[in-house]
Coordinates of C-alpha atoms and ligand atoms in Angstrom, one line a residue:
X41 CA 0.0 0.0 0.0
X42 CA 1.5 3.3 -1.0
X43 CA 0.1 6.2 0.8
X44 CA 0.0 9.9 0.0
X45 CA 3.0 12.1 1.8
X46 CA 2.3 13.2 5.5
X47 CA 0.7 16.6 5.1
X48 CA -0.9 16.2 1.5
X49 CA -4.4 15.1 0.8
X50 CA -6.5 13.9 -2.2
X51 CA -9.2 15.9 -3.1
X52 CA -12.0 13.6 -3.8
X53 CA -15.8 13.5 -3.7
X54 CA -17.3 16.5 -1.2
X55 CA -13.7 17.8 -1.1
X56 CA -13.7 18.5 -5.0
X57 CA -17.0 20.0 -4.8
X58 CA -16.3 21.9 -2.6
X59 CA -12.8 23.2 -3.9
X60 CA -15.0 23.5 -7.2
X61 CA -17.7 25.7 -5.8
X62 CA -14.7 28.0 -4.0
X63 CA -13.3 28.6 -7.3
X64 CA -16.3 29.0 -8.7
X65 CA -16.7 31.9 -6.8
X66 CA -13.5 33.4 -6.4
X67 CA -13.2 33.7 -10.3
X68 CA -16.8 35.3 -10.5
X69 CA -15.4 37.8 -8.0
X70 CA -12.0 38.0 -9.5
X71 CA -13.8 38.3 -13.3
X72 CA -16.4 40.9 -11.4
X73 CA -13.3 43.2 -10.5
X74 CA -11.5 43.3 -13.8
X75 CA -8.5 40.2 -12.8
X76 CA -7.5 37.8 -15.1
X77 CA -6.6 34.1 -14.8
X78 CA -3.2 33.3 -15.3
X79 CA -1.0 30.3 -14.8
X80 CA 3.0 30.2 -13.4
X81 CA 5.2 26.9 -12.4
X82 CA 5.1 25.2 -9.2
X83 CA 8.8 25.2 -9.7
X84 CA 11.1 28.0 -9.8
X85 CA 14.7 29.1 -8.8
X86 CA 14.8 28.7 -5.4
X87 CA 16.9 32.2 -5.4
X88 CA 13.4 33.7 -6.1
X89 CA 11.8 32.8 -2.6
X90 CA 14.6 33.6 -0.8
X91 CA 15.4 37.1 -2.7
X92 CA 11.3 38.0 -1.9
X93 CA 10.0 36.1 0.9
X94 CA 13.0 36.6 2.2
X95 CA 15.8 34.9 4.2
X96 CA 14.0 35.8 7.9
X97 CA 10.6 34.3 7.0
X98 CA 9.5 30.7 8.3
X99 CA 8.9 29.8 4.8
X100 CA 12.2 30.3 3.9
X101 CA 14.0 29.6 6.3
X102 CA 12.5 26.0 7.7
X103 CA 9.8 25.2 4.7
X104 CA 11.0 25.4 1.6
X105 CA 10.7 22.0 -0.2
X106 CA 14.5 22.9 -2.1
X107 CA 16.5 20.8 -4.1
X108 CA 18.9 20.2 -7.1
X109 CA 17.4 18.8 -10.0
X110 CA 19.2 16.8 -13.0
X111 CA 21.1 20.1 -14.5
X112 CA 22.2 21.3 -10.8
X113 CA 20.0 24.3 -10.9
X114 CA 18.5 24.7 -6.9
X115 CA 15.1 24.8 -7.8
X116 CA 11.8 25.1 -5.3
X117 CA 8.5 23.8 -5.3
X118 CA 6.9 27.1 -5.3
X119 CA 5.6 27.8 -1.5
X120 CA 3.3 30.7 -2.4
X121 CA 2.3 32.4 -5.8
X122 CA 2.9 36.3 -5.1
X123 CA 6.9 35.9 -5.8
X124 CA 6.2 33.4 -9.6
X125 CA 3.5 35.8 -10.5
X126 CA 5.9 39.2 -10.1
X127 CA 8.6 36.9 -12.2
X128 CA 6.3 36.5 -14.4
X129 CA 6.2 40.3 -15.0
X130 CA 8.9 41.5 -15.4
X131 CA 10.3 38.3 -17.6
X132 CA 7.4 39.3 -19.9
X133 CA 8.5 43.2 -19.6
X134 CA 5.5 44.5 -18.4
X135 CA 7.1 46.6 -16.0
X136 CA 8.6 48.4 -18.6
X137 CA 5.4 49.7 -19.8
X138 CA 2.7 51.9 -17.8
X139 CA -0.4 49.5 -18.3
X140 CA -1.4 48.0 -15.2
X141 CA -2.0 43.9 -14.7
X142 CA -4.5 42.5 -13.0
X143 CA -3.9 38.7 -12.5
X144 CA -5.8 36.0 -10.6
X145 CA -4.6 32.4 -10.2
X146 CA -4.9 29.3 -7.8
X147 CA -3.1 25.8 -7.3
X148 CA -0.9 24.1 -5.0
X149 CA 2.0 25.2 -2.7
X150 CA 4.2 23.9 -0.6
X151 CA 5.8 24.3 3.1
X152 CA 7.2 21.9 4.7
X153 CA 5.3 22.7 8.3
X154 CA 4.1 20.5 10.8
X155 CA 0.8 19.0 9.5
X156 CA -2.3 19.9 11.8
X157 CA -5.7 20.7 11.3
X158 CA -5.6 23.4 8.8
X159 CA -2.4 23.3 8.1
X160 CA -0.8 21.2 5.4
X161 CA 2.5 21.1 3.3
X162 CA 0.8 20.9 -0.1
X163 CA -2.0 23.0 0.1
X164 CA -3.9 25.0 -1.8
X165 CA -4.5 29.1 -2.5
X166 CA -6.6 31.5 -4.5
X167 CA -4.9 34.6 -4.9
X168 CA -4.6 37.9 -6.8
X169 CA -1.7 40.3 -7.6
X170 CA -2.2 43.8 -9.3
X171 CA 0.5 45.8 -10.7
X172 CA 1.0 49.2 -11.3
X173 CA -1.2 51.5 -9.6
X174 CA -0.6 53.1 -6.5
X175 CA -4.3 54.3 -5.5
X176 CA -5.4 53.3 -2.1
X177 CA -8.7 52.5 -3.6
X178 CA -6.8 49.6 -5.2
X179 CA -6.1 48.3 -1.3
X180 CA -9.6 48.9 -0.9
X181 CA -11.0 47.1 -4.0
X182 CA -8.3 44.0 -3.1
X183 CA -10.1 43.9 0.5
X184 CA -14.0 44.6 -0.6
X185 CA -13.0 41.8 -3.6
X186 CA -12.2 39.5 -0.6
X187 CA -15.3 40.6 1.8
X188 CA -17.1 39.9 -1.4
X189 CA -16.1 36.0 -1.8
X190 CA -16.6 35.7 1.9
X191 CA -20.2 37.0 1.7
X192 CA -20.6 35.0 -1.1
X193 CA -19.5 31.9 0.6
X194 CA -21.9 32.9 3.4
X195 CA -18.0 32.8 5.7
X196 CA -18.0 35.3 8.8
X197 CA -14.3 36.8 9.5
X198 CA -12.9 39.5 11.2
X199 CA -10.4 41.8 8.9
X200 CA -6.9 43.1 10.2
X201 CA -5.5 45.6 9.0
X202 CA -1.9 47.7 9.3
X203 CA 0.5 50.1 7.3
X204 CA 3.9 48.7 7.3
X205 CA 5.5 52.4 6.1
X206 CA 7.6 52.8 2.9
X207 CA 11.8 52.9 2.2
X208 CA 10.8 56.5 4.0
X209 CA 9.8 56.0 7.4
X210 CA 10.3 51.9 7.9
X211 CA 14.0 52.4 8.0
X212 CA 14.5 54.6 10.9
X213 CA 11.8 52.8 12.8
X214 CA 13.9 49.3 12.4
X215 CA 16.9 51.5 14.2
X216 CA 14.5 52.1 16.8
X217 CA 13.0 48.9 17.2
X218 CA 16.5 47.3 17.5
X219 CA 18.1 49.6 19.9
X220 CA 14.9 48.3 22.1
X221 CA 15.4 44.6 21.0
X222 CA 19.2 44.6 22.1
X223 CA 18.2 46.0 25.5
X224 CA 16.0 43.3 26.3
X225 CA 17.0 39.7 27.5
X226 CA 14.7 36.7 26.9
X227 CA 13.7 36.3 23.1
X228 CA 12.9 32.8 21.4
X229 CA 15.7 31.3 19.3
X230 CA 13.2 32.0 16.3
X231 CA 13.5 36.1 17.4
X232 CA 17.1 35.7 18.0
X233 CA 17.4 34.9 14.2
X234 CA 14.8 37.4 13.0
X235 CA 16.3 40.3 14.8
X236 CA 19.3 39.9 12.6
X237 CA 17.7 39.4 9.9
X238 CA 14.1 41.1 9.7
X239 CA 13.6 42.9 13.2
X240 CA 10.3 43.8 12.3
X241 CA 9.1 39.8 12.3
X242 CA 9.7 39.8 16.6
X243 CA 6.5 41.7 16.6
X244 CA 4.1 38.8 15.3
X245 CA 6.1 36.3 17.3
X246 CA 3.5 34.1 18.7
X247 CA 5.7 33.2 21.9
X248 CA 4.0 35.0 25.1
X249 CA 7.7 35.8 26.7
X250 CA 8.6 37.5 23.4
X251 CA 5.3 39.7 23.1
X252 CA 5.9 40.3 27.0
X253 CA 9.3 41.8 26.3
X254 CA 7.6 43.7 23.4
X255 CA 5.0 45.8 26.0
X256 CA 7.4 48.7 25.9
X257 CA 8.8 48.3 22.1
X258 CA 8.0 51.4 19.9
X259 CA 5.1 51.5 18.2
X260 CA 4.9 51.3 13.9
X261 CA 1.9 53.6 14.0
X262 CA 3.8 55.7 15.8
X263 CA 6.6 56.0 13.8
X264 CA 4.8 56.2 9.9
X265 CA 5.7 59.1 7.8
X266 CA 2.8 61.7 6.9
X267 CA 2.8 60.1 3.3
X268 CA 1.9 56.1 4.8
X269 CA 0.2 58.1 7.7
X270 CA -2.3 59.8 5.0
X271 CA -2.6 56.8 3.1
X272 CA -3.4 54.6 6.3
X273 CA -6.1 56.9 7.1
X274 CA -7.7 56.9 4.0
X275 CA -7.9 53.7 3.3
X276 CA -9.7 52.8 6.5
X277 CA -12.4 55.6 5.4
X278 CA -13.2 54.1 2.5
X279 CA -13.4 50.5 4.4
X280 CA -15.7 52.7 6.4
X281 CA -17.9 54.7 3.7
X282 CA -18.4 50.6 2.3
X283 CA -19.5 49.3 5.7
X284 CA -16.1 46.7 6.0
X285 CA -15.5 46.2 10.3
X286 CA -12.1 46.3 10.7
X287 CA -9.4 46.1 13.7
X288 CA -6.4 47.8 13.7
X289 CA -3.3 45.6 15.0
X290 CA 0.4 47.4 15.2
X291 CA 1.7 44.4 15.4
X292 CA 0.5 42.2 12.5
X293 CA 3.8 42.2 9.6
X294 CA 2.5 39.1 7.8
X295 CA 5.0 36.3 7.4
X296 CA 6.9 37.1 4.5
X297 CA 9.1 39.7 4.0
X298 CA 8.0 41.5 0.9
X299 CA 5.5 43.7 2.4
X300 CA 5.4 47.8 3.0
X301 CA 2.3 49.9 3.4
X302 CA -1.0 48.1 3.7
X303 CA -1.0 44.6 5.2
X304 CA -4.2 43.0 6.2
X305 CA -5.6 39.2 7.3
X306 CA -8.7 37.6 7.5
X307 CA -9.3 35.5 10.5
X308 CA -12.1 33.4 11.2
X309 CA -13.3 31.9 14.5
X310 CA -15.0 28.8 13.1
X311 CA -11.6 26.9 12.4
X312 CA -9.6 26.4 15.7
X313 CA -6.1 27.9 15.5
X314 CA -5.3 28.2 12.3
X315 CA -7.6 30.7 12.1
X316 CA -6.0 33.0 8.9
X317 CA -8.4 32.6 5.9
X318 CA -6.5 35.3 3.8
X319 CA -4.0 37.2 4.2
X320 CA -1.8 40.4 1.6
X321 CA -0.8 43.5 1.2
X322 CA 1.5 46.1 -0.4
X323 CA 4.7 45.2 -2.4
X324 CA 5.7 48.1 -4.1
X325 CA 9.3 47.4 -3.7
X326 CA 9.6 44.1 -4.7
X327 CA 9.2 44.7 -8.2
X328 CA 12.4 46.5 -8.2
X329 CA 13.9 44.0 -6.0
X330 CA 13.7 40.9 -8.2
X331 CA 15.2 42.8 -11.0
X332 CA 12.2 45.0 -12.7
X333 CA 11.5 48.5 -13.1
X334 CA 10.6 50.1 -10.0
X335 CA 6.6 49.8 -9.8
X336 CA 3.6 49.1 -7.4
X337 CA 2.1 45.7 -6.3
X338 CA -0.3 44.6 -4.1
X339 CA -2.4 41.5 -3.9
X340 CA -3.8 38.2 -1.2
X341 CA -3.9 34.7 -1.1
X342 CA -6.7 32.8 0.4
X343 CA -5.9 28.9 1.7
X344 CA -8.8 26.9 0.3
X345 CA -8.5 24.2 2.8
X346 CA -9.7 26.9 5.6
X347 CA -12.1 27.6 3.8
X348 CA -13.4 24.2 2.7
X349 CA -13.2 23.3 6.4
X350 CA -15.6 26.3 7.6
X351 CA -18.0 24.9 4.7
X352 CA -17.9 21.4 5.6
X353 CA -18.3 21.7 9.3
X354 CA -21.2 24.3 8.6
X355 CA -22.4 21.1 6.5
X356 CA -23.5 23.2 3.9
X357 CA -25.9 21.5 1.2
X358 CA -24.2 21.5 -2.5
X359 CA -26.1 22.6 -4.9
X360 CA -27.7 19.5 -6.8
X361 CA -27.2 19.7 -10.6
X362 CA -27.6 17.4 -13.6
X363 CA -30.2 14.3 -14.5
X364 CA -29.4 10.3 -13.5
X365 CA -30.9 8.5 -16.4
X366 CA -31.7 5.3 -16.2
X367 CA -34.0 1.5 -17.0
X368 CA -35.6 -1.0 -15.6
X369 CA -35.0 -3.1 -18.0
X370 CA -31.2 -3.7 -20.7
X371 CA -33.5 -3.4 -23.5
X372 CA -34.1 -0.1 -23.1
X373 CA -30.6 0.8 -22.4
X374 CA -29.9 1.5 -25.9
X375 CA -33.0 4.1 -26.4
X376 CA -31.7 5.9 -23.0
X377 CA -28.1 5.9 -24.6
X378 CA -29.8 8.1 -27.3
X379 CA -31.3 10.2 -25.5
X380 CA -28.5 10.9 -23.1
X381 CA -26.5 12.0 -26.2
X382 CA -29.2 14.6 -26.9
X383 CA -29.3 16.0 -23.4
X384 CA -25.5 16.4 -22.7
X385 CA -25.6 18.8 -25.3
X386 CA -27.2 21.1 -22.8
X387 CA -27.1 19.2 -19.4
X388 CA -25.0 17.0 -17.3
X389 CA -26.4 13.6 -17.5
X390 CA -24.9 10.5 -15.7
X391 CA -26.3 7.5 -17.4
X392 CA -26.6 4.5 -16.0
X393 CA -25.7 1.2 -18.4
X394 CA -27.4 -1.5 -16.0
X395 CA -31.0 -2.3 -15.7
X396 CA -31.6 -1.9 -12.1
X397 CA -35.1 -1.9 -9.6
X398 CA -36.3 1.5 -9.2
X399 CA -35.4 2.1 -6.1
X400 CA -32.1 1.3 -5.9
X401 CA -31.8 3.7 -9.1
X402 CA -33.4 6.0 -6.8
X403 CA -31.0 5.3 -4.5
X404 CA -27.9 5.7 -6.8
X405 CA -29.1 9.2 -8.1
X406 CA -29.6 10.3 -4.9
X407 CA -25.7 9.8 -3.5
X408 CA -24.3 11.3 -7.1
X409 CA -25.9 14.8 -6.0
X410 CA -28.4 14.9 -9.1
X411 CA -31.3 16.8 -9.4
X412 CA -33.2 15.1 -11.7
X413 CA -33.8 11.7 -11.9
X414 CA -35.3 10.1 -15.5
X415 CA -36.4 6.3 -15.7
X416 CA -37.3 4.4 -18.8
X417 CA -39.9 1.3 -17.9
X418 CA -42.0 -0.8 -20.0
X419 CA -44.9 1.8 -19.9
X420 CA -42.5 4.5 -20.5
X421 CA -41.1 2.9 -23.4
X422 CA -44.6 1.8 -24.9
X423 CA -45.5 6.0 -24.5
X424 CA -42.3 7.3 -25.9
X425 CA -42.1 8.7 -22.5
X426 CA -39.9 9.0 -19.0
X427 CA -40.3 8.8 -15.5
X428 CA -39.5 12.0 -13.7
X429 CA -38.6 12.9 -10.4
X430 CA -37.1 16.2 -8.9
X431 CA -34.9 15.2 -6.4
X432 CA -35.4 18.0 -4.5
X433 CA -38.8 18.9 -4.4
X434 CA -39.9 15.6 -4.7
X435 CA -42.0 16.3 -7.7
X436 CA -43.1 13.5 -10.0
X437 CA -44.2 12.9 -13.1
X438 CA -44.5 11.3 -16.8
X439 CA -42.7 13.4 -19.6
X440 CA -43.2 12.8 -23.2
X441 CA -39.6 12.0 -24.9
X442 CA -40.4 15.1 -27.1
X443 CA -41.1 17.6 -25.0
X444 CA -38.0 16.3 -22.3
X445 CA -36.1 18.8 -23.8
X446 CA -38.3 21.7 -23.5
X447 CA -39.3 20.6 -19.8
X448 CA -36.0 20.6 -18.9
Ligands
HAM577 P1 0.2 33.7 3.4 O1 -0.3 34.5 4.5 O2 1.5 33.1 3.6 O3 0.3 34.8 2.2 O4 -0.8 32.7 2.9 C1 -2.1 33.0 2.5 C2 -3.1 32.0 3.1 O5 -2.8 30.7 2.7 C3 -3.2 32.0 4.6 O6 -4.0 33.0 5.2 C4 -3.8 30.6 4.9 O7 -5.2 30.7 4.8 C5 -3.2 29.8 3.7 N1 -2.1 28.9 4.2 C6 -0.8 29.3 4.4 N2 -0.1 28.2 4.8 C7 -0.9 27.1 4.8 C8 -0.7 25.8 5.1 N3 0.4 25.2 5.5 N4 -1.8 24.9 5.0 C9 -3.0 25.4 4.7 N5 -3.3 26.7 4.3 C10 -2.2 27.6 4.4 C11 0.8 34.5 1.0 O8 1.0 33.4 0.6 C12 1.0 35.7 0.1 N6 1.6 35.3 -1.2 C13 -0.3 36.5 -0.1 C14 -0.2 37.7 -1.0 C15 -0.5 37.7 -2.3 N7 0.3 38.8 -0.6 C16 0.3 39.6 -1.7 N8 -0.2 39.0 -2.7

């Protein structure tokens, strides 16, 4: 027996329905705001991940699934999709010209974590990145596109937002920071290592000695320039003016290194501890960093496990779609073969080749999530007719062959 790696599922049955329906909806939404789809490798350079996400970051540091392949190029399976998609842009030089990119996409990635509810080492993410435009009503579309899909997928969640400053102000601030860090005594190992190299990162530490010895650090929102300041403010009217609840958190810096300006996460209540649905932000320096012409980026990523999870527990119906059609009898099977041709030019039909009591063709139908169930008997046959039932309203009754099509 050869199982599937420790920390990576199948997606089978309910789970592909439901991964179905979130993508469903997430490219409605995406579509709805003027994004479009696009596709990068799940491997890259490894030098790309550690260039953006950066050196101080978990993912980079301890989860990176890295090797050397057959040419001896160190090469990644890609652990998130913001770092391909901005490759991606400037390789196809579209940095070099002024018309901004909207770009959805969604698949697997990898980090090698320790597998626990929620969390996985191949999972999977719906995200967006837009390039080139500055406008805080871009942050604010990127978060009322995500409020949107949540609303859509009937998900509660409670947004968090912060500005992480630009080159201007978030400079000075580290200085600060670490002249308070090197005065205290008492951080994690993890700390020790991010204070070197990304101070910023001992914020979010989840270790309750580290946030004690933060209770007197100094303060981002303290420290923003008038520019980031201006923008911060704005931004949380519009959220306002649109009716998004938000909290404001000093302290949330998001995992990977990339960031500057807005940062945000979506949390949700419904999941146990890994409770982060969706988390993004600003990039506008990493554009320049990985080699294109200095420009603006900011986008999320949404982990469709969580989200599957919240919709599973909540045992929420699928929607039943398509028609089981079926016989009594083999004879007939050829006449239902037919007709099944006809229909799945317009419908999903799942025929069934064996003669079978009605019932347990009942029964069948009823487990594949149809909606409409069609059964040829020997009076059906004789009257060029089919059985009907609605699966869910129960309704019942004998359509003529001829007008199945119409009905339908
Ligand atoms: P991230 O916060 O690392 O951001 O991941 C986004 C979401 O992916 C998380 O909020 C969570 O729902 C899900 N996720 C992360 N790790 C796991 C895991 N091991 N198992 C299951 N789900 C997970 C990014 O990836 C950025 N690229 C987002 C972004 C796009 N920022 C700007 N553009």
């Amino acid at each position: 027996m050869i199982n599937a790696l420790k920390g990576m599922k199948d997606l089978t049955d309910q789970s592909a329905k439901y991964y179905k329906k979130i993508i469903e909806v997430c490219e409605d939404v995406a579509h709805n705001y003027g994004f479009e789809f696009i596709n990068t490798p799940h491997l890259e350079q490894s030098i790309l991940f550690k260039r953006s996400v950066g050196e101080s970051s978990d993912i980079v540091g301890k989860e990176m699934y890295e090797f050397t392949d057959k040419g001896g190029n160190e090469v990644c399976m890609r652990p998130e999709g913001t770092a391909g998609a901005v490759r991606a842009y400037i390789e196809k030089k579209f940095d070099k010209n002024t018309n901004a990119k909207r770009w959805f996409y969604h698949g697997s990635m990898f980090r090698y974590e320790r597998p626990q509810k929620g969390r996985l080492r191949e999972f999977h993410q719906f995200g967006v990145e837009s390039f080139g435009i500055s406008s805080v009503y871009e942050d604010a579309s990127i978060i009322l596109m995500l409020a949107e899909i949540f609303s859509r997928l009937d998900i509660k969640f409670k947004l968090i937002i912060n500005s992480l400053g630009c080159s201007k102000c978030m400079p000075p601030y580290r200085e600060k920071l670490i002249c308070y860090l090197d005065n205290q005594e008492g951080f994690c190992e993890d700390c020790k290592r991010r204070k070197s190299l990304n101070p910023i990162r001992v914020l979010d530490c989840k270790n309750e000695q580290c946030q004690n010895l933060l209770s007197q650090a100094p303060l981002l929102e303290q420290n923003l320039c008038q520019c980031c300041k201006d923008d911060f403010t704005f931004l949380q009217n519009i959220l306002k003016e649109n009716e998004i609840d938000f909290t404001l958190d000093s302290k949330l810096v998001r995992g990977l290194d990339y960031y500057s300006k807005t940062a945000f996460e979506f949390i949700s209540d419904e999941i146990g501890a890994q409770s982060a649905i969706a988390g993004g932000g600003r990039y506008d320096r990493l554009i320049e960093y990985l080699g294109g012409k200095s420009g603006f980026g900011i986008g999320f990523a949404m982990g469709i496990e969580r989200i599957m999870a919240i919709l599973e527990q909540k045992d929420e119906n699928l929607q039943r779609e398509g028609i089981y059609l079926c016989s009594l009898d083999e004879v007939y099977i050829s006449k239902i073969f037919k007709i099944a041709t006809k229909l799945r030019k317009n419908h999903k039909v799942l025929l069934s080749y064996e003669a079978k009591k009605l019932a347990k063709h009942l029964e069948n139908a009823d487990k594949t999530g149809v909606k409409i169930f069609l059964c040829m008997g020997e009076n059906e046959f004789k009257n060029e007719s089919l059985f009907y039932k609605n699966l869910e309203n129960k309704d019942e009754k004998t359509i003529k062959i001829l007008d199945l099509e119409q009905f339908l």
